[in-house]
């Protein structure tokens, strides 16, 4: 596809479970970003990849959150021991030149 | 921490009216982007402004970046119901080096245009 894709579109899980959220960026985009958006708020930065490496993970809230991008394309955001406060829309964006970021449709995570 | 304040938070107008929404900060940004987001979807990029004082037009939408690169405005002429959505501004910080453009977002202005 031409745009950023994210799967699943919705994820419902129980407190304490492990979840993985996937992002497929625009082909050729070397930069990839993860953001989290709570209801009534703007997106908040989580982590930035340049190629395969996490260049800035200062936005990850704690060590339950981890993200990988092993081949410099698809990225997976992993959340261990989920908590109800993790419920949010998780957004992925990719960029070619850094100055313009294109967002995917997001994954709505609900932790019961 | 760089903060972006957007105002108003909510705006409900009739079709055909004009409106302006604002995005303000005490910090300087290297660039500022405006996005429109519909419920349950990701933000869609409308425009990027880079130069202080820059004005960009996109059909009925006019975007302006402040001279000091700390604030921006979005003006919509003759609003239509299809303009309804959450308008978000996002700033990329001034960088001493590197290419990290992690964005700081405002909370958005929720616009409703009634037919």
PDB file of C-alpha atoms in Angstrom:
ATOM      1  CA  UNK A   1       0.000   0.000   0.000  1.00  0.00           C
ATOM      2  CA  UNK A   2       0.970   3.610  -0.389  1.00  0.00           C
ATOM      3  CA  UNK A   3       0.532   4.705   3.195  1.00  0.00           C
ATOM      4  CA  UNK A   4       1.577   3.615   6.681  1.00  0.00           C
ATOM      5  CA  UNK A   5      -0.320   0.559   7.855  1.00  0.00           C
ATOM      6  CA  UNK A   6      -0.842  -0.654  11.402  1.00  0.00           C
ATOM      7  CA  UNK A   7      -2.177  -3.919  12.722  1.00  0.00           C
ATOM      8  CA  UNK A   8      -4.315  -4.782  14.482  1.00  0.00           C
ATOM      9  CA  UNK A   9      -6.696  -1.851  14.219  1.00  0.00           C
ATOM     10  CA  UNK A  10      -8.166  -2.768  17.591  1.00  0.00           C
ATOM     11  CA  UNK A  11      -6.751  -4.859  20.409  1.00  0.00           C
ATOM     12  CA  UNK A  12      -8.575  -5.778  23.592  1.00  0.00           C
ATOM     13  CA  UNK A  13      -6.551  -7.543  26.256  1.00  0.00           C
ATOM     14  CA  UNK A  14      -6.636  -8.290  29.937  1.00  0.00           C
ATOM     15  CA  UNK A  15      -4.520  -6.642  32.586  1.00  0.00           C
ATOM     16  CA  UNK A  16      -1.171  -8.394  32.897  1.00  0.00           C
ATOM     17  CA  UNK A  17      -1.076  -9.764  29.350  1.00  0.00           C
ATOM     18  CA  UNK A  18       1.580  -9.144  26.694  1.00  0.00           C
ATOM     19  CA  UNK A  19       0.718  -7.371  23.424  1.00  0.00           C
ATOM     20  CA  UNK A  20       2.493  -6.605  20.171  1.00  0.00           C
ATOM     21  CA  UNK A  21       1.522  -3.797  17.834  1.00  0.00           C
ATOM     22  CA  UNK A  22       2.846  -3.736  14.294  1.00  0.00           C
ATOM     23  CA  UNK A  23       3.708  -0.843  11.992  1.00  0.00           C
ATOM     24  CA  UNK A  24       4.506  -1.079   8.283  1.00  0.00           C
ATOM     25  CA  UNK A  25       5.945   2.270   7.121  1.00  0.00           C
ATOM     26  CA  UNK A  26       5.891   3.864   3.698  1.00  0.00           C
ATOM     27  CA  UNK A  27       8.401   2.088   1.482  1.00  0.00           C
ATOM     28  CA  UNK A  28      11.773   3.825   1.516  1.00  0.00           C
ATOM     29  CA  UNK A  29      11.144   5.873   4.651  1.00  0.00           C
ATOM     30  CA  UNK A  30      14.148   5.474   6.924  1.00  0.00           C
ATOM     31  CA  UNK A  31      12.689   7.225   9.970  1.00  0.00           C
ATOM     32  CA  UNK A  32       9.912   5.645  12.019  1.00  0.00           C
ATOM     33  CA  UNK A  33       8.165   7.055  15.068  1.00  0.00           C
ATOM     34  CA  UNK A  34       5.756   5.680  17.648  1.00  0.00           C
ATOM     35  CA  UNK A  35       3.339   7.970  19.471  1.00  0.00           C
ATOM     36  CA  UNK A  36       0.586   7.336  22.014  1.00  0.00           C
ATOM     37  CA  UNK A  37      -2.650   9.333  22.101  1.00  0.00           C
ATOM     38  CA  UNK A  38      -5.028   9.313  25.036  1.00  0.00           C
ATOM     39  CA  UNK A  39      -8.599  10.539  24.771  1.00  0.00           C
ATOM     40  CA  UNK A  40      -8.777  14.318  24.501  1.00  0.00           C
ATOM     41  CA  UNK A  41      -5.032  14.695  24.113  1.00  0.00           C
ATOM     42  CA  UNK A  42      -2.598  15.142  21.264  1.00  0.00           C
ATOM     43  CA  UNK A  43      -0.185  12.344  20.386  1.00  0.00           C
ATOM     44  CA  UNK A  44       2.824  11.957  22.689  1.00  0.00           C
ATOM     45  CA  UNK A  45       6.198  10.774  21.431  1.00  0.00           C
ATOM     46  CA  UNK A  46       7.386   7.330  22.496  1.00  0.00           C
ATOM     47  CA  UNK A  47      10.347   6.256  20.366  1.00  0.00           C
ATOM     48  CA  UNK A  48      12.171   7.115  17.126  1.00  0.00           C
ATOM     49  CA  UNK A  49      14.054   4.778  14.812  1.00  0.00           C
ATOM     50  CA  UNK A  50      16.543   5.813  12.173  1.00  0.00           C
ATOM     51  CA  UNK A  51      17.071   2.648  10.156  1.00  0.00           C
ATOM     52  CA  UNK A  52      17.307  -0.338  12.476  1.00  0.00           C
ATOM     53  CA  UNK A  53      18.431   1.486  15.585  1.00  0.00           C
ATOM     54  CA  UNK A  54      16.377   3.231  18.229  1.00  0.00           C
ATOM     55  CA  UNK A  55      17.865   6.717  18.048  1.00  0.00           C
ATOM     56  CA  UNK A  56      15.664   8.172  20.786  1.00  0.00           C
ATOM     57  CA  UNK A  57      13.550   6.147  23.224  1.00  0.00           C
ATOM     58  CA  UNK A  58      13.132   8.922  25.767  1.00  0.00           C
ATOM     59  CA  UNK A  59       9.335   8.830  25.491  1.00  0.00           C
ATOM     60  CA  UNK A  60       8.853   5.226  26.545  1.00  0.00           C
ATOM     61  CA  UNK A  61       7.024   5.460  29.890  1.00  0.00           C
ATOM     62  CA  UNK A  62       8.778   2.535  31.610  1.00  0.00           C
ATOM     63  CA  UNK A  63      10.609  -0.710  30.983  1.00  0.00           C
ATOM     64  CA  UNK A  64       7.395  -2.582  30.160  1.00  0.00           C
ATOM     65  CA  UNK A  65       7.503  -0.888  26.766  1.00  0.00           C
ATOM     66  CA  UNK A  66       9.956  -1.964  24.089  1.00  0.00           C
ATOM     67  CA  UNK A  67      10.126  -1.547  20.312  1.00  0.00           C
ATOM     68  CA  UNK A  68      12.183  -3.142  17.556  1.00  0.00           C
ATOM     69  CA  UNK A  69      12.815  -2.579  13.871  1.00  0.00           C
ATOM     70  CA  UNK A  70      15.169  -5.419  12.960  1.00  0.00           C
ATOM     71  CA  UNK A  71      15.374  -4.893   9.201  1.00  0.00           C
ATOM     72  CA  UNK A  72      14.852  -1.162   9.073  1.00  0.00           C
ATOM     73  CA  UNK A  73      11.306  -1.409   7.770  1.00  0.00           C
ATOM     74  CA  UNK A  74       8.522  -2.987   9.842  1.00  0.00           C
ATOM     75  CA  UNK A  75       8.487  -2.110  13.526  1.00  0.00           C
ATOM     76  CA  UNK A  76       6.844  -3.817  16.478  1.00  0.00           C
ATOM     77  CA  UNK A  77       5.905  -2.091  19.726  1.00  0.00           C
ATOM     78  CA  UNK A  78       5.814  -4.562  22.589  1.00  0.00           C
ATOM     79  CA  UNK A  79       4.081  -4.008  25.909  1.00  0.00           C
ATOM     80  CA  UNK A  80       4.586  -6.427  28.786  1.00  0.00           C
ATOM     81  CA  UNK A  81       2.315  -6.884  31.808  1.00  0.00           C
ATOM     82  CA  UNK A  82      -0.257  -4.459  30.421  1.00  0.00           C
ATOM     83  CA  UNK A  83      -2.038  -2.102  32.781  1.00  0.00           C
ATOM     84  CA  UNK A  84      -5.372  -0.329  32.402  1.00  0.00           C
ATOM     85  CA  UNK A  85      -3.495   2.950  32.062  1.00  0.00           C
ATOM     86  CA  UNK A  86      -1.883   1.666  28.869  1.00  0.00           C
ATOM     87  CA  UNK A  87      -5.247   1.933  27.097  1.00  0.00           C
ATOM     88  CA  UNK A  88      -4.844   4.452  24.297  1.00  0.00           C
ATOM     89  CA  UNK A  89      -4.470   4.876  20.544  1.00  0.00           C
ATOM     90  CA  UNK A  90      -0.973   3.876  19.467  1.00  0.00           C
ATOM     91  CA  UNK A  91       0.132   5.720  16.340  1.00  0.00           C
ATOM     92  CA  UNK A  92       3.038   5.033  14.040  1.00  0.00           C
ATOM     93  CA  UNK A  93       4.508   7.558  11.613  1.00  0.00           C
ATOM     94  CA  UNK A  94       7.225   7.350   9.000  1.00  0.00           C
ATOM     95  CA  UNK A  95       9.307  10.001   7.331  1.00  0.00           C
ATOM     96  CA  UNK A  96      11.778  10.343   4.494  1.00  0.00           C
ATOM     97  CA  UNK A  97      13.366  13.657   5.387  1.00  0.00           C
ATOM     98  CA  UNK A  98      12.248  13.998   8.977  1.00  0.00           C
ATOM     99  CA  UNK A  99      10.440  17.240   8.359  1.00  0.00           C
ATOM    100  CA  UNK A 100       7.133  15.629   7.348  1.00  0.00           C
ATOM    101  CA  UNK A 101       5.722  12.655   9.190  1.00  0.00           C
ATOM    102  CA  UNK A 102       2.951  10.526   7.785  1.00  0.00           C
ATOM    103  CA  UNK A 103       0.780   8.673  10.245  1.00  0.00           C
ATOM    104  CA  UNK A 104      -0.917   5.327  10.071  1.00  0.00           C
ATOM    105  CA  UNK A 105      -4.519   4.724  11.153  1.00  0.00           C
ATOM    106  CA  UNK A 106      -3.429   3.644  14.633  1.00  0.00           C
ATOM    107  CA  UNK A 107      -4.106   0.689  16.894  1.00  0.00           C
ATOM    108  CA  UNK A 108      -6.743   1.213  19.574  1.00  0.00           C
ATOM    109  CA  UNK A 109      -5.553  -0.717  22.643  1.00  0.00           C
ATOM    110  CA  UNK A 110      -7.996  -1.447  25.439  1.00  0.00           C
ATOM    111  CA  UNK A 111      -6.779  -3.123  28.625  1.00  0.00           C
ATOM    112  CA  UNK A 112      -9.587  -4.539  30.725  1.00  0.00           C
TER     113      UNK A 112
ATOM    114  CA  UNK B   1       9.736  20.633  27.963  1.00  0.00           C
ATOM    115  CA  UNK B   2       8.251  22.308  24.924  1.00  0.00           C
ATOM    116  CA  UNK B   3       4.518  22.887  25.151  1.00  0.00           C
ATOM    117  CA  UNK B   4       2.058  23.886  22.460  1.00  0.00           C
ATOM    118  CA  UNK B   5      -1.190  25.517  23.528  1.00  0.00           C
ATOM    119  CA  UNK B   6      -4.063  25.395  21.083  1.00  0.00           C
ATOM    120  CA  UNK B   7      -7.134  27.592  21.219  1.00  0.00           C
ATOM    121  CA  UNK B   8      -9.986  27.382  21.219  1.00  0.00           C
ATOM    122  CA  UNK B   9     -10.304  23.823  22.472  1.00  0.00           C
ATOM    123  CA  UNK B  10     -13.785  23.460  20.938  1.00  0.00           C
ATOM    124  CA  UNK B  11     -15.415  25.400  18.107  1.00  0.00           C
ATOM    125  CA  UNK B  12     -18.877  24.899  16.649  1.00  0.00           C
ATOM    126  CA  UNK B  13     -19.904  27.047  13.689  1.00  0.00           C
ATOM    127  CA  UNK B  14     -22.367  27.150  10.821  1.00  0.00           C
ATOM    128  CA  UNK B  15     -21.511  26.264   7.247  1.00  0.00           C
ATOM    129  CA  UNK B  16     -20.146  29.266   5.375  1.00  0.00           C
ATOM    130  CA  UNK B  17     -18.578  30.998   8.379  1.00  0.00           C
ATOM    131  CA  UNK B  18     -14.895  31.835   8.681  1.00  0.00           C
ATOM    132  CA  UNK B  19     -12.730  30.764  11.609  1.00  0.00           C
ATOM    133  CA  UNK B  20      -9.217  30.971  12.970  1.00  0.00           C
ATOM    134  CA  UNK B  21      -7.530  28.601  15.391  1.00  0.00           C
ATOM    135  CA  UNK B  22      -4.274  29.265  17.173  1.00  0.00           C
ATOM    136  CA  UNK B  23      -1.208  27.387  18.263  1.00  0.00           C
ATOM    137  CA  UNK B  24       1.137  29.097  20.715  1.00  0.00           C
ATOM    138  CA  UNK B  25       4.332  28.269  22.539  1.00  0.00           C
ATOM    139  CA  UNK B  26       7.115  29.935  24.467  1.00  0.00           C
ATOM    140  CA  UNK B  27       9.594  27.722  22.599  1.00  0.00           C
ATOM    141  CA  UNK B  28      11.095  28.152  19.156  1.00  0.00           C
ATOM    142  CA  UNK B  29      10.486  25.376  16.637  1.00  0.00           C
ATOM    143  CA  UNK B  30      12.463  24.507  13.531  1.00  0.00           C
ATOM    144  CA  UNK B  31       9.207  23.676  11.777  1.00  0.00           C
ATOM    145  CA  UNK B  32       5.561  23.371  12.594  1.00  0.00           C
ATOM    146  CA  UNK B  33       3.004  21.030  11.111  1.00  0.00           C
ATOM    147  CA  UNK B  34      -0.789  21.065  11.051  1.00  0.00           C
ATOM    148  CA  UNK B  35      -2.751  17.845  11.005  1.00  0.00           C
ATOM    149  CA  UNK B  36      -6.448  17.007  10.801  1.00  0.00           C
ATOM    150  CA  UNK B  37      -7.694  13.923  12.601  1.00  0.00           C
ATOM    151  CA  UNK B  38     -11.070  12.212  12.398  1.00  0.00           C
ATOM    152  CA  UNK B  39     -12.406   9.947  15.158  1.00  0.00           C
ATOM    153  CA  UNK B  40     -10.681   6.558  15.285  1.00  0.00           C
ATOM    154  CA  UNK B  41      -8.148   7.487  12.613  1.00  0.00           C
ATOM    155  CA  UNK B  42      -4.582   8.726  12.479  1.00  0.00           C
ATOM    156  CA  UNK B  43      -3.690  12.391  11.906  1.00  0.00           C
ATOM    157  CA  UNK B  44      -3.456  13.487   8.270  1.00  0.00           C
ATOM    158  CA  UNK B  45      -0.760  16.014   7.429  1.00  0.00           C
ATOM    159  CA  UNK B  46      -2.122  19.274   6.005  1.00  0.00           C
ATOM    160  CA  UNK B  47       0.937  21.506   5.820  1.00  0.00           C
ATOM    161  CA  UNK B  48       4.466  22.080   7.104  1.00  0.00           C
ATOM    162  CA  UNK B  49       5.770  25.614   7.717  1.00  0.00           C
ATOM    163  CA  UNK B  50       9.464  26.196   8.171  1.00  0.00           C
ATOM    164  CA  UNK B  51      10.321  29.869   7.728  1.00  0.00           C
ATOM    165  CA  UNK B  52       9.336  32.562  10.229  1.00  0.00           C
ATOM    166  CA  UNK B  53       6.527  34.678   8.790  1.00  0.00           C
ATOM    167  CA  UNK B  54       5.699  32.059   6.169  1.00  0.00           C
ATOM    168  CA  UNK B  55       2.138  31.899   4.837  1.00  0.00           C
ATOM    169  CA  UNK B  56       0.834  28.845   3.006  1.00  0.00           C
ATOM    170  CA  UNK B  57      -2.532  28.389   1.383  1.00  0.00           C
ATOM    171  CA  UNK B  58      -4.308  25.122   0.759  1.00  0.00           C
ATOM    172  CA  UNK B  59      -7.611  25.859  -0.998  1.00  0.00           C
ATOM    173  CA  UNK B  60      -9.780  27.497   1.708  1.00  0.00           C
ATOM    174  CA  UNK B  61      -7.147  26.977   4.435  1.00  0.00           C
ATOM    175  CA  UNK B  62      -4.460  29.570   5.202  1.00  0.00           C
ATOM    176  CA  UNK B  63      -1.590  28.726   7.533  1.00  0.00           C
ATOM    177  CA  UNK B  64       0.797  31.244   9.039  1.00  0.00           C
ATOM    178  CA  UNK B  65       4.006  30.691  10.990  1.00  0.00           C
ATOM    179  CA  UNK B  66       4.928  33.466  13.420  1.00  0.00           C
ATOM    180  CA  UNK B  67       7.983  35.600  12.752  1.00  0.00           C
ATOM    181  CA  UNK B  68       9.700  34.194  15.836  1.00  0.00           C
ATOM    182  CA  UNK B  69       8.700  30.627  14.963  1.00  0.00           C
ATOM    183  CA  UNK B  70       6.891  30.207  18.281  1.00  0.00           C
ATOM    184  CA  UNK B  71       3.298  30.318  17.104  1.00  0.00           C
ATOM    185  CA  UNK B  72       1.038  29.565  14.187  1.00  0.00           C
ATOM    186  CA  UNK B  73      -2.525  30.071  13.038  1.00  0.00           C
ATOM    187  CA  UNK B  74      -4.923  28.273  10.748  1.00  0.00           C
ATOM    188  CA  UNK B  75      -7.691  30.249   9.048  1.00  0.00           C
ATOM    189  CA  UNK B  76     -10.542  28.525   7.236  1.00  0.00           C
ATOM    190  CA  UNK B  77     -12.727  30.508   4.847  1.00  0.00           C
ATOM    191  CA  UNK B  78     -16.331  29.510   4.184  1.00  0.00           C
ATOM    192  CA  UNK B  79     -16.200  26.400   6.352  1.00  0.00           C
ATOM    193  CA  UNK B  80     -17.960  23.262   5.136  1.00  0.00           C
ATOM    194  CA  UNK B  81     -19.248  20.222   7.075  1.00  0.00           C
ATOM    195  CA  UNK B  82     -16.394  18.220   5.575  1.00  0.00           C
ATOM    196  CA  UNK B  83     -13.956  20.416   7.513  1.00  0.00           C
ATOM    197  CA  UNK B  84     -15.215  18.909  10.766  1.00  0.00           C
ATOM    198  CA  UNK B  85     -12.439  17.235  12.731  1.00  0.00           C
ATOM    199  CA  UNK B  86      -9.675  17.648  15.291  1.00  0.00           C
ATOM    200  CA  UNK B  87      -7.011  20.090  14.149  1.00  0.00           C
ATOM    201  CA  UNK B  88      -3.625  19.436  15.695  1.00  0.00           C
ATOM    202  CA  UNK B  89      -0.482  21.519  15.521  1.00  0.00           C
ATOM    203  CA  UNK B  90       2.885  19.866  16.096  1.00  0.00           C
ATOM    204  CA  UNK B  91       6.311  21.420  16.446  1.00  0.00           C
ATOM    205  CA  UNK B  92       9.715  19.960  15.688  1.00  0.00           C
ATOM    206  CA  UNK B  93      12.389  21.267  18.063  1.00  0.00           C
ATOM    207  CA  UNK B  94      15.409  23.281  17.068  1.00  0.00           C
ATOM    208  CA  UNK B  95      18.264  20.836  16.894  1.00  0.00           C
ATOM    209  CA  UNK B  96      21.900  21.317  17.693  1.00  0.00           C
ATOM    210  CA  UNK B  97      22.634  18.339  15.482  1.00  0.00           C
ATOM    211  CA  UNK B  98      21.167  15.108  14.239  1.00  0.00           C
ATOM    212  CA  UNK B  99      17.961  14.428  12.413  1.00  0.00           C
ATOM    213  CA  UNK B 100      15.465  13.556  15.133  1.00  0.00           C
ATOM    214  CA  UNK B 101      12.246  15.348  14.353  1.00  0.00           C
ATOM    215  CA  UNK B 102      10.187  14.021  17.228  1.00  0.00           C
ATOM    216  CA  UNK B 103       7.079  16.139  17.313  1.00  0.00           C
ATOM    217  CA  UNK B 104       5.453  17.912  20.237  1.00  0.00           C
ATOM    218  CA  UNK B 105       1.700  18.098  19.726  1.00  0.00           C
ATOM    219  CA  UNK B 106      -0.909  20.433  21.109  1.00  0.00           C
ATOM    220  CA  UNK B 107      -4.178  19.033  22.438  1.00  0.00           C
ATOM    221  CA  UNK B 108      -6.000  20.145  19.345  1.00  0.00           C
ATOM    222  CA  UNK B 109      -9.043  22.183  18.391  1.00  0.00           C
ATOM    223  CA  UNK B 110     -12.183  20.138  17.832  1.00  0.00           C
ATOM    224  CA  UNK B 111     -14.083  21.839  15.011  1.00  0.00           C
ATOM    225  CA  UNK B 112     -17.704  21.095  14.182  1.00  0.00           C
ATOM    226  CA  UNK B 113     -19.229  22.689  11.092  1.00  0.00           C
ATOM    227  CA  UNK B 114     -22.999  22.414  11.093  1.00  0.00           C
ATOM    228  CA  UNK B 115     -24.897  22.313   7.787  1.00  0.00           C
TER     229      UNK B 115
END
